[in-house]
């Protein structure tokens, strides 16, 4: 099992560009999450999904969009990148909310 | 609402003990604990459900006092490998999303 995979590992964007961060899991988990972590800070939930076709906003959804067409994949879309979106982005999945969350290795994004 | 962790940082000598607290202003259904090493993803330690249970993971244990809306993580006889940032995540109701605290940095020195 690969667990949770994320691509790319690193990315530099110019202000106003767009990109999609990919996330996939092979554990057949219903719950998937996107977090951002600014330097020296905790994890902030951007969006989450409780199953294919169902997504909901977290604490900091502005500037992002998600879709969940399959159980395995949960891509995060950044539209019109801004310097404030410079962060490390983690994708995670879990069986339920009272099971452990498995985190991907993260994507380090810099917006210049 | 984000739970509050204390202390923000702690420095230990190998073999010493430490306690990390996680407090919420709201009633909690569960508390989750994760450890993150520098440059890596968070790794799960344990989950505590309401009911005041205590759990352990190696020499790391935790308690959950639902009446006080707080959880404590106990690092006993700390090892160098315990260094990292510890995060608590709180769930206010079953099926709700987790909200993570700001983290507690732990440095264990030889």
mmCIF file of C-alpha atoms in Angstrom:
data_model
loop_
_atom_site.group_PDB
_atom_site.id
_atom_site.type_symbol
_atom_site.label_atom_id
_atom_site.label_comp_id
_atom_site.label_asym_id
_atom_site.label_seq_id
_atom_site.Cartn_x
_atom_site.Cartn_y
_atom_site.Cartn_z
ATOM 1 C CA UNK A 1 0.000 0.000 0.000
ATOM 2 C CA UNK A 2 1.312 3.434 -0.930
ATOM 3 C CA UNK A 3 -0.894 5.141 1.670
ATOM 4 C CA UNK A 4 -1.480 8.810 0.854
ATOM 5 C CA UNK A 5 0.486 10.248 -2.044
ATOM 6 C CA UNK A 6 0.802 13.897 -3.052
ATOM 7 C CA UNK A 7 2.221 15.570 -6.127
ATOM 8 C CA UNK A 8 4.152 17.721 -6.700
ATOM 9 C CA UNK A 9 6.542 17.878 -3.727
ATOM 10 C CA UNK A 10 7.636 21.413 -4.485
ATOM 11 C CA UNK A 11 6.244 24.174 -6.665
ATOM 12 C CA UNK A 12 6.936 27.848 -7.274
ATOM 13 C CA UNK A 13 4.073 29.883 -8.702
ATOM 14 C CA UNK A 14 3.869 33.452 -9.890
ATOM 15 C CA UNK A 15 1.117 35.692 -8.537
ATOM 16 C CA UNK A 16 -2.081 35.088 -10.465
ATOM 17 C CA UNK A 17 -1.171 31.629 -11.737
ATOM 18 C CA UNK A 18 -3.306 28.593 -11.017
ATOM 19 C CA UNK A 19 -2.444 25.009 -10.199
ATOM 20 C CA UNK A 20 -3.854 21.741 -8.912
ATOM 21 C CA UNK A 21 -2.337 19.805 -6.047
ATOM 22 C CA UNK A 22 -2.949 16.103 -6.451
ATOM 23 C CA UNK A 23 -3.788 13.714 -3.605
ATOM 24 C CA UNK A 24 -4.559 10.021 -3.782
ATOM 25 C CA UNK A 25 -5.069 7.265 -1.206
ATOM 26 C CA UNK A 26 -5.311 3.522 -1.649
ATOM 27 C CA UNK A 27 -6.800 2.593 1.729
ATOM 28 C CA UNK A 28 -10.449 2.930 0.672
ATOM 29 C CA UNK A 29 -10.968 5.717 3.204
ATOM 30 C CA UNK A 30 -14.160 7.728 2.992
ATOM 31 C CA UNK A 31 -12.772 10.808 4.732
ATOM 32 C CA UNK A 32 -10.169 13.012 3.073
ATOM 33 C CA UNK A 33 -8.782 16.380 4.137
ATOM 34 C CA UNK A 34 -6.648 19.240 2.904
ATOM 35 C CA UNK A 35 -4.623 21.223 5.431
ATOM 36 C CA UNK A 36 -2.185 24.069 5.109
ATOM 37 C CA UNK A 37 0.644 24.673 7.535
ATOM 38 C CA UNK A 38 2.432 28.009 7.653
ATOM 39 C CA UNK A 39 5.985 28.085 9.091
ATOM 40 C CA UNK A 40 6.019 27.406 12.831
ATOM 41 C CA UNK A 41 2.242 27.132 12.968
ATOM 42 C CA UNK A 42 -0.391 24.441 13.334
ATOM 43 C CA UNK A 43 -2.572 22.778 10.733
ATOM 44 C CA UNK A 44 -5.489 24.698 9.263
ATOM 45 C CA UNK A 45 -8.246 22.758 7.523
ATOM 46 C CA UNK A 46 -9.007 24.034 4.026
ATOM 47 C CA UNK A 47 -11.587 21.545 2.743
ATOM 48 C CA UNK A 48 -12.670 18.039 3.580
ATOM 49 C CA UNK A 49 -14.751 15.272 2.065
ATOM 50 C CA UNK A 50 -16.810 12.515 3.657
ATOM 51 C CA UNK A 51 -17.116 10.505 0.479
ATOM 52 C CA UNK A 52 -17.148 10.678 -3.299
ATOM 53 C CA UNK A 53 -19.236 13.619 -4.468
ATOM 54 C CA UNK A 54 -19.408 15.257 -1.019
ATOM 55 C CA UNK A 55 -17.147 18.116 0.028
ATOM 56 C CA UNK A 56 -17.345 20.864 2.625
ATOM 57 C CA UNK A 57 -15.418 23.935 3.692
ATOM 58 C CA UNK A 58 -12.973 23.986 6.548
ATOM 59 C CA UNK A 59 -11.530 26.954 8.417
ATOM 60 C CA UNK A 60 -9.654 28.630 5.532
ATOM 61 C CA UNK A 61 -11.356 27.788 2.187
ATOM 62 C CA UNK A 62 -11.005 31.146 0.424
ATOM 63 C CA UNK A 63 -8.901 30.951 -2.733
ATOM 64 C CA UNK A 64 -9.239 27.169 -3.043
ATOM 65 C CA UNK A 65 -11.570 24.657 -4.617
ATOM 66 C CA UNK A 66 -11.871 20.878 -4.378
ATOM 67 C CA UNK A 67 -13.652 18.023 -6.057
ATOM 68 C CA UNK A 68 -14.086 14.369 -5.114
ATOM 69 C CA UNK A 69 -15.209 12.291 -8.065
ATOM 70 C CA UNK A 70 -13.721 9.032 -6.768
ATOM 71 C CA UNK A 71 -12.970 7.555 -3.351
ATOM 72 C CA UNK A 72 -9.250 7.571 -4.127
ATOM 73 C CA UNK A 73 -8.609 11.114 -5.385
ATOM 74 C CA UNK A 74 -9.087 14.515 -3.784
ATOM 75 C CA UNK A 75 -7.396 17.296 -5.807
ATOM 76 C CA UNK A 76 -7.041 20.847 -4.480
ATOM 77 C CA UNK A 77 -7.265 23.703 -6.968
ATOM 78 C CA UNK A 78 -5.633 27.083 -6.386
ATOM 79 C CA UNK A 79 -7.024 29.859 -8.526
ATOM 80 C CA UNK A 80 -5.214 33.194 -8.898
ATOM 81 C CA UNK A 81 -2.321 32.367 -6.558
ATOM 82 C CA UNK A 82 -1.374 35.006 -3.966
ATOM 83 C CA UNK A 83 1.726 35.317 -1.725
ATOM 84 C CA UNK A 84 -0.506 34.550 1.282
ATOM 85 C CA UNK A 85 -0.934 31.031 -0.110
ATOM 86 C CA UNK A 86 2.756 30.275 0.359
ATOM 87 C CA UNK A 87 2.633 27.293 2.701
ATOM 88 C CA UNK A 88 3.063 23.555 3.048
ATOM 89 C CA UNK A 89 -0.056 21.669 2.013
ATOM 90 C CA UNK A 90 -0.889 18.302 3.517
ATOM 91 C CA UNK A 91 -3.519 15.873 2.330
ATOM 92 C CA UNK A 92 -4.816 13.277 4.781
ATOM 93 C CA UNK A 93 -7.345 10.464 4.878
ATOM 94 C CA UNK A 94 -9.111 8.446 7.556
ATOM 95 C CA UNK A 95 -11.639 5.666 7.834
ATOM 96 C CA UNK A 96 -13.886 7.729 10.105
ATOM 97 C CA UNK A 97 -13.394 10.829 12.235
ATOM 98 C CA UNK A 98 -12.433 8.685 15.241
ATOM 99 C CA UNK A 99 -9.744 6.802 13.373
ATOM 100 C CA UNK A 100 -6.239 8.058 12.773
ATOM 101 C CA UNK A 101 -5.580 10.405 9.911
ATOM 102 C CA UNK A 102 -2.854 9.268 7.539
ATOM 103 C CA UNK A 103 -0.960 12.206 6.094
ATOM 104 C CA UNK A 104 0.746 12.512 2.737
ATOM 105 C CA UNK A 105 4.322 13.841 2.540
ATOM 106 C CA UNK A 106 3.180 17.382 1.744
ATOM 107 C CA UNK A 107 3.578 19.908 -1.074
ATOM 108 C CA UNK A 108 5.745 22.938 -0.411
ATOM 109 C CA UNK A 109 4.286 25.850 -2.388
ATOM 110 C CA UNK A 110 5.884 29.254 -2.836
ATOM 111 C CA UNK A 111 4.043 32.108 -4.535
ATOM 112 C CA UNK A 112 6.237 34.962 -5.733
ATOM 113 C CA UNK B 1 -12.596 27.160 17.826
ATOM 114 C CA UNK B 2 -8.916 26.292 18.022
ATOM 115 C CA UNK B 3 -7.829 24.424 21.185
ATOM 116 C CA UNK B 4 -5.069 26.011 23.244
ATOM 117 C CA UNK B 5 -1.899 24.050 23.906
ATOM 118 C CA UNK B 6 0.556 24.697 26.707
ATOM 119 C CA UNK B 7 3.412 25.072 27.055
ATOM 120 C CA UNK B 8 4.406 26.375 23.641
ATOM 121 C CA UNK B 9 7.836 24.805 23.978
ATOM 122 C CA UNK B 10 9.745 22.595 26.388
ATOM 123 C CA UNK B 11 13.365 21.481 26.588
ATOM 124 C CA UNK B 12 14.139 18.205 28.324
ATOM 125 C CA UNK B 13 17.134 16.117 29.170
ATOM 126 C CA UNK B 14 16.963 12.479 28.147
ATOM 127 C CA UNK B 15 15.064 10.547 30.804
ATOM 128 C CA UNK B 16 13.042 13.516 32.095
ATOM 129 C CA UNK B 17 9.260 13.741 32.059
ATOM 130 C CA UNK B 18 6.972 16.387 30.556
ATOM 131 C CA UNK B 19 3.269 17.156 30.313
ATOM 132 C CA UNK B 20 1.561 18.885 27.387
ATOM 133 C CA UNK B 21 -1.924 20.261 27.878
ATOM 134 C CA UNK B 22 -4.708 20.856 25.375
ATOM 135 C CA UNK B 23 -7.741 22.905 26.414
ATOM 136 C CA UNK B 24 -10.946 23.782 24.633
ATOM 137 C CA UNK B 25 -13.710 26.251 25.410
ATOM 138 C CA UNK B 26 -16.275 23.835 23.949
ATOM 139 C CA UNK B 27 -17.510 20.385 24.882
ATOM 140 C CA UNK B 28 -15.478 17.695 23.171
ATOM 141 C CA UNK B 29 -16.274 14.292 21.698
ATOM 142 C CA UNK B 30 -12.708 13.212 21.047
ATOM 143 C CA UNK B 31 -9.123 14.398 21.267
ATOM 144 C CA UNK B 32 -6.403 13.287 18.865
ATOM 145 C CA UNK B 33 -2.640 13.594 19.363
ATOM 146 C CA UNK B 34 -0.028 13.785 16.590
ATOM 147 C CA UNK B 35 3.724 14.318 16.499
ATOM 148 C CA UNK B 36 5.514 16.061 13.666
ATOM 149 C CA UNK B 37 9.255 16.025 13.125
ATOM 150 C CA UNK B 38 10.889 18.877 11.259
ATOM 151 C CA UNK B 39 10.221 18.726 7.526
ATOM 152 C CA UNK B 40 7.945 15.693 7.824
ATOM 153 C CA UNK B 41 4.226 14.994 7.923
ATOM 154 C CA UNK B 42 2.370 14.605 11.232
ATOM 155 C CA UNK B 43 2.218 11.078 12.597
ATOM 156 C CA UNK B 44 -0.654 9.725 14.670
ATOM 157 C CA UNK B 45 -0.086 8.937 18.358
ATOM 158 C CA UNK B 46 -3.496 8.226 19.866
ATOM 159 C CA UNK B 47 -7.179 9.100 20.040
ATOM 160 C CA UNK B 48 -9.172 9.532 23.239
ATOM 161 C CA UNK B 49 -12.953 9.469 23.277
ATOM 162 C CA UNK B 50 -15.109 11.136 25.904
ATOM 163 C CA UNK B 51 -15.405 9.007 28.994
ATOM 164 C CA UNK B 52 -12.162 10.020 30.696
ATOM 165 C CA UNK B 53 -10.117 7.179 29.309
ATOM 166 C CA UNK B 54 -6.384 7.021 29.340
ATOM 167 C CA UNK B 55 -4.241 5.568 26.595
ATOM 168 C CA UNK B 56 -0.604 4.799 26.063
ATOM 169 C CA UNK B 57 1.860 4.559 23.212
ATOM 170 C CA UNK B 58 5.283 3.305 24.305
ATOM 171 C CA UNK B 59 6.149 5.655 27.180
ATOM 172 C CA UNK B 60 3.758 8.308 25.936
ATOM 173 C CA UNK B 61 0.314 8.325 27.496
ATOM 174 C CA UNK B 62 -2.642 10.684 27.553
ATOM 175 C CA UNK B 63 -5.752 11.432 29.518
ATOM 176 C CA UNK B 64 -8.999 13.160 28.603
ATOM 177 C CA UNK B 65 -11.150 15.012 31.125
ATOM 178 C CA UNK B 66 -14.376 15.769 29.275
ATOM 179 C CA UNK B 67 -15.807 17.814 32.155
ATOM 180 C CA UNK B 68 -12.851 20.178 32.012
ATOM 181 C CA UNK B 69 -12.709 19.954 28.208
ATOM 182 C CA UNK B 70 -9.035 19.225 28.287
ATOM 183 C CA UNK B 71 -6.523 16.534 27.512
ATOM 184 C CA UNK B 72 -2.978 16.004 28.701
ATOM 185 C CA UNK B 73 -0.138 14.159 26.985
ATOM 186 C CA UNK B 74 2.509 12.646 29.251
ATOM 187 C CA UNK B 75 6.040 12.045 28.010
ATOM 188 C CA UNK B 76 7.700 9.668 30.463
ATOM 189 C CA UNK B 77 11.439 8.972 30.601
ATOM 190 C CA UNK B 78 11.876 10.965 27.400
ATOM 191 C CA UNK B 79 14.073 9.697 24.598
ATOM 192 C CA UNK B 80 15.885 11.663 21.901
ATOM 193 C CA UNK B 81 13.319 10.356 19.406
ATOM 194 C CA UNK B 82 10.554 12.208 21.273
ATOM 195 C CA UNK B 83 11.790 15.523 19.892
ATOM 196 C CA UNK B 84 9.312 17.206 17.573
ATOM 197 C CA UNK B 85 6.160 19.274 17.637
ATOM 198 C CA UNK B 86 3.098 17.766 19.286
ATOM 199 C CA UNK B 87 -0.354 18.757 18.116
ATOM 200 C CA UNK B 88 -3.710 18.028 19.654
ATOM 201 C CA UNK B 89 -6.791 17.930 17.466
ATOM 202 C CA UNK B 90 -10.268 18.242 18.932
ATOM 203 C CA UNK B 91 -13.604 17.001 17.637
ATOM 204 C CA UNK B 92 -16.714 18.660 19.096
ATOM 205 C CA UNK B 93 -19.240 16.054 17.981
ATOM 206 C CA UNK B 94 -19.138 12.642 16.365
ATOM 207 C CA UNK B 95 -18.502 12.985 12.652
ATOM 208 C CA UNK B 96 -17.198 16.530 12.905
ATOM 209 C CA UNK B 97 -13.895 17.728 11.526
ATOM 210 C CA UNK B 98 -10.788 18.078 13.666
ATOM 211 C CA UNK B 99 -9.486 21.448 14.786
ATOM 212 C CA UNK B 100 -5.780 21.449 15.623
ATOM 213 C CA UNK B 101 -4.010 23.434 18.296
ATOM 214 C CA UNK B 102 -0.957 25.574 17.653
ATOM 215 C CA UNK B 103 1.468 22.854 18.726
ATOM 216 C CA UNK B 104 4.050 22.317 21.465
ATOM 217 C CA UNK B 105 7.698 22.086 20.465
ATOM 218 C CA UNK B 106 9.621 19.471 22.403
ATOM 219 C CA UNK B 107 13.405 19.227 22.331
ATOM 220 C CA UNK B 108 15.063 16.333 24.128
ATOM 221 C CA UNK B 109 18.783 16.780 24.700
ATOM 222 C CA UNK B 110 21.334 14.069 25.581
#
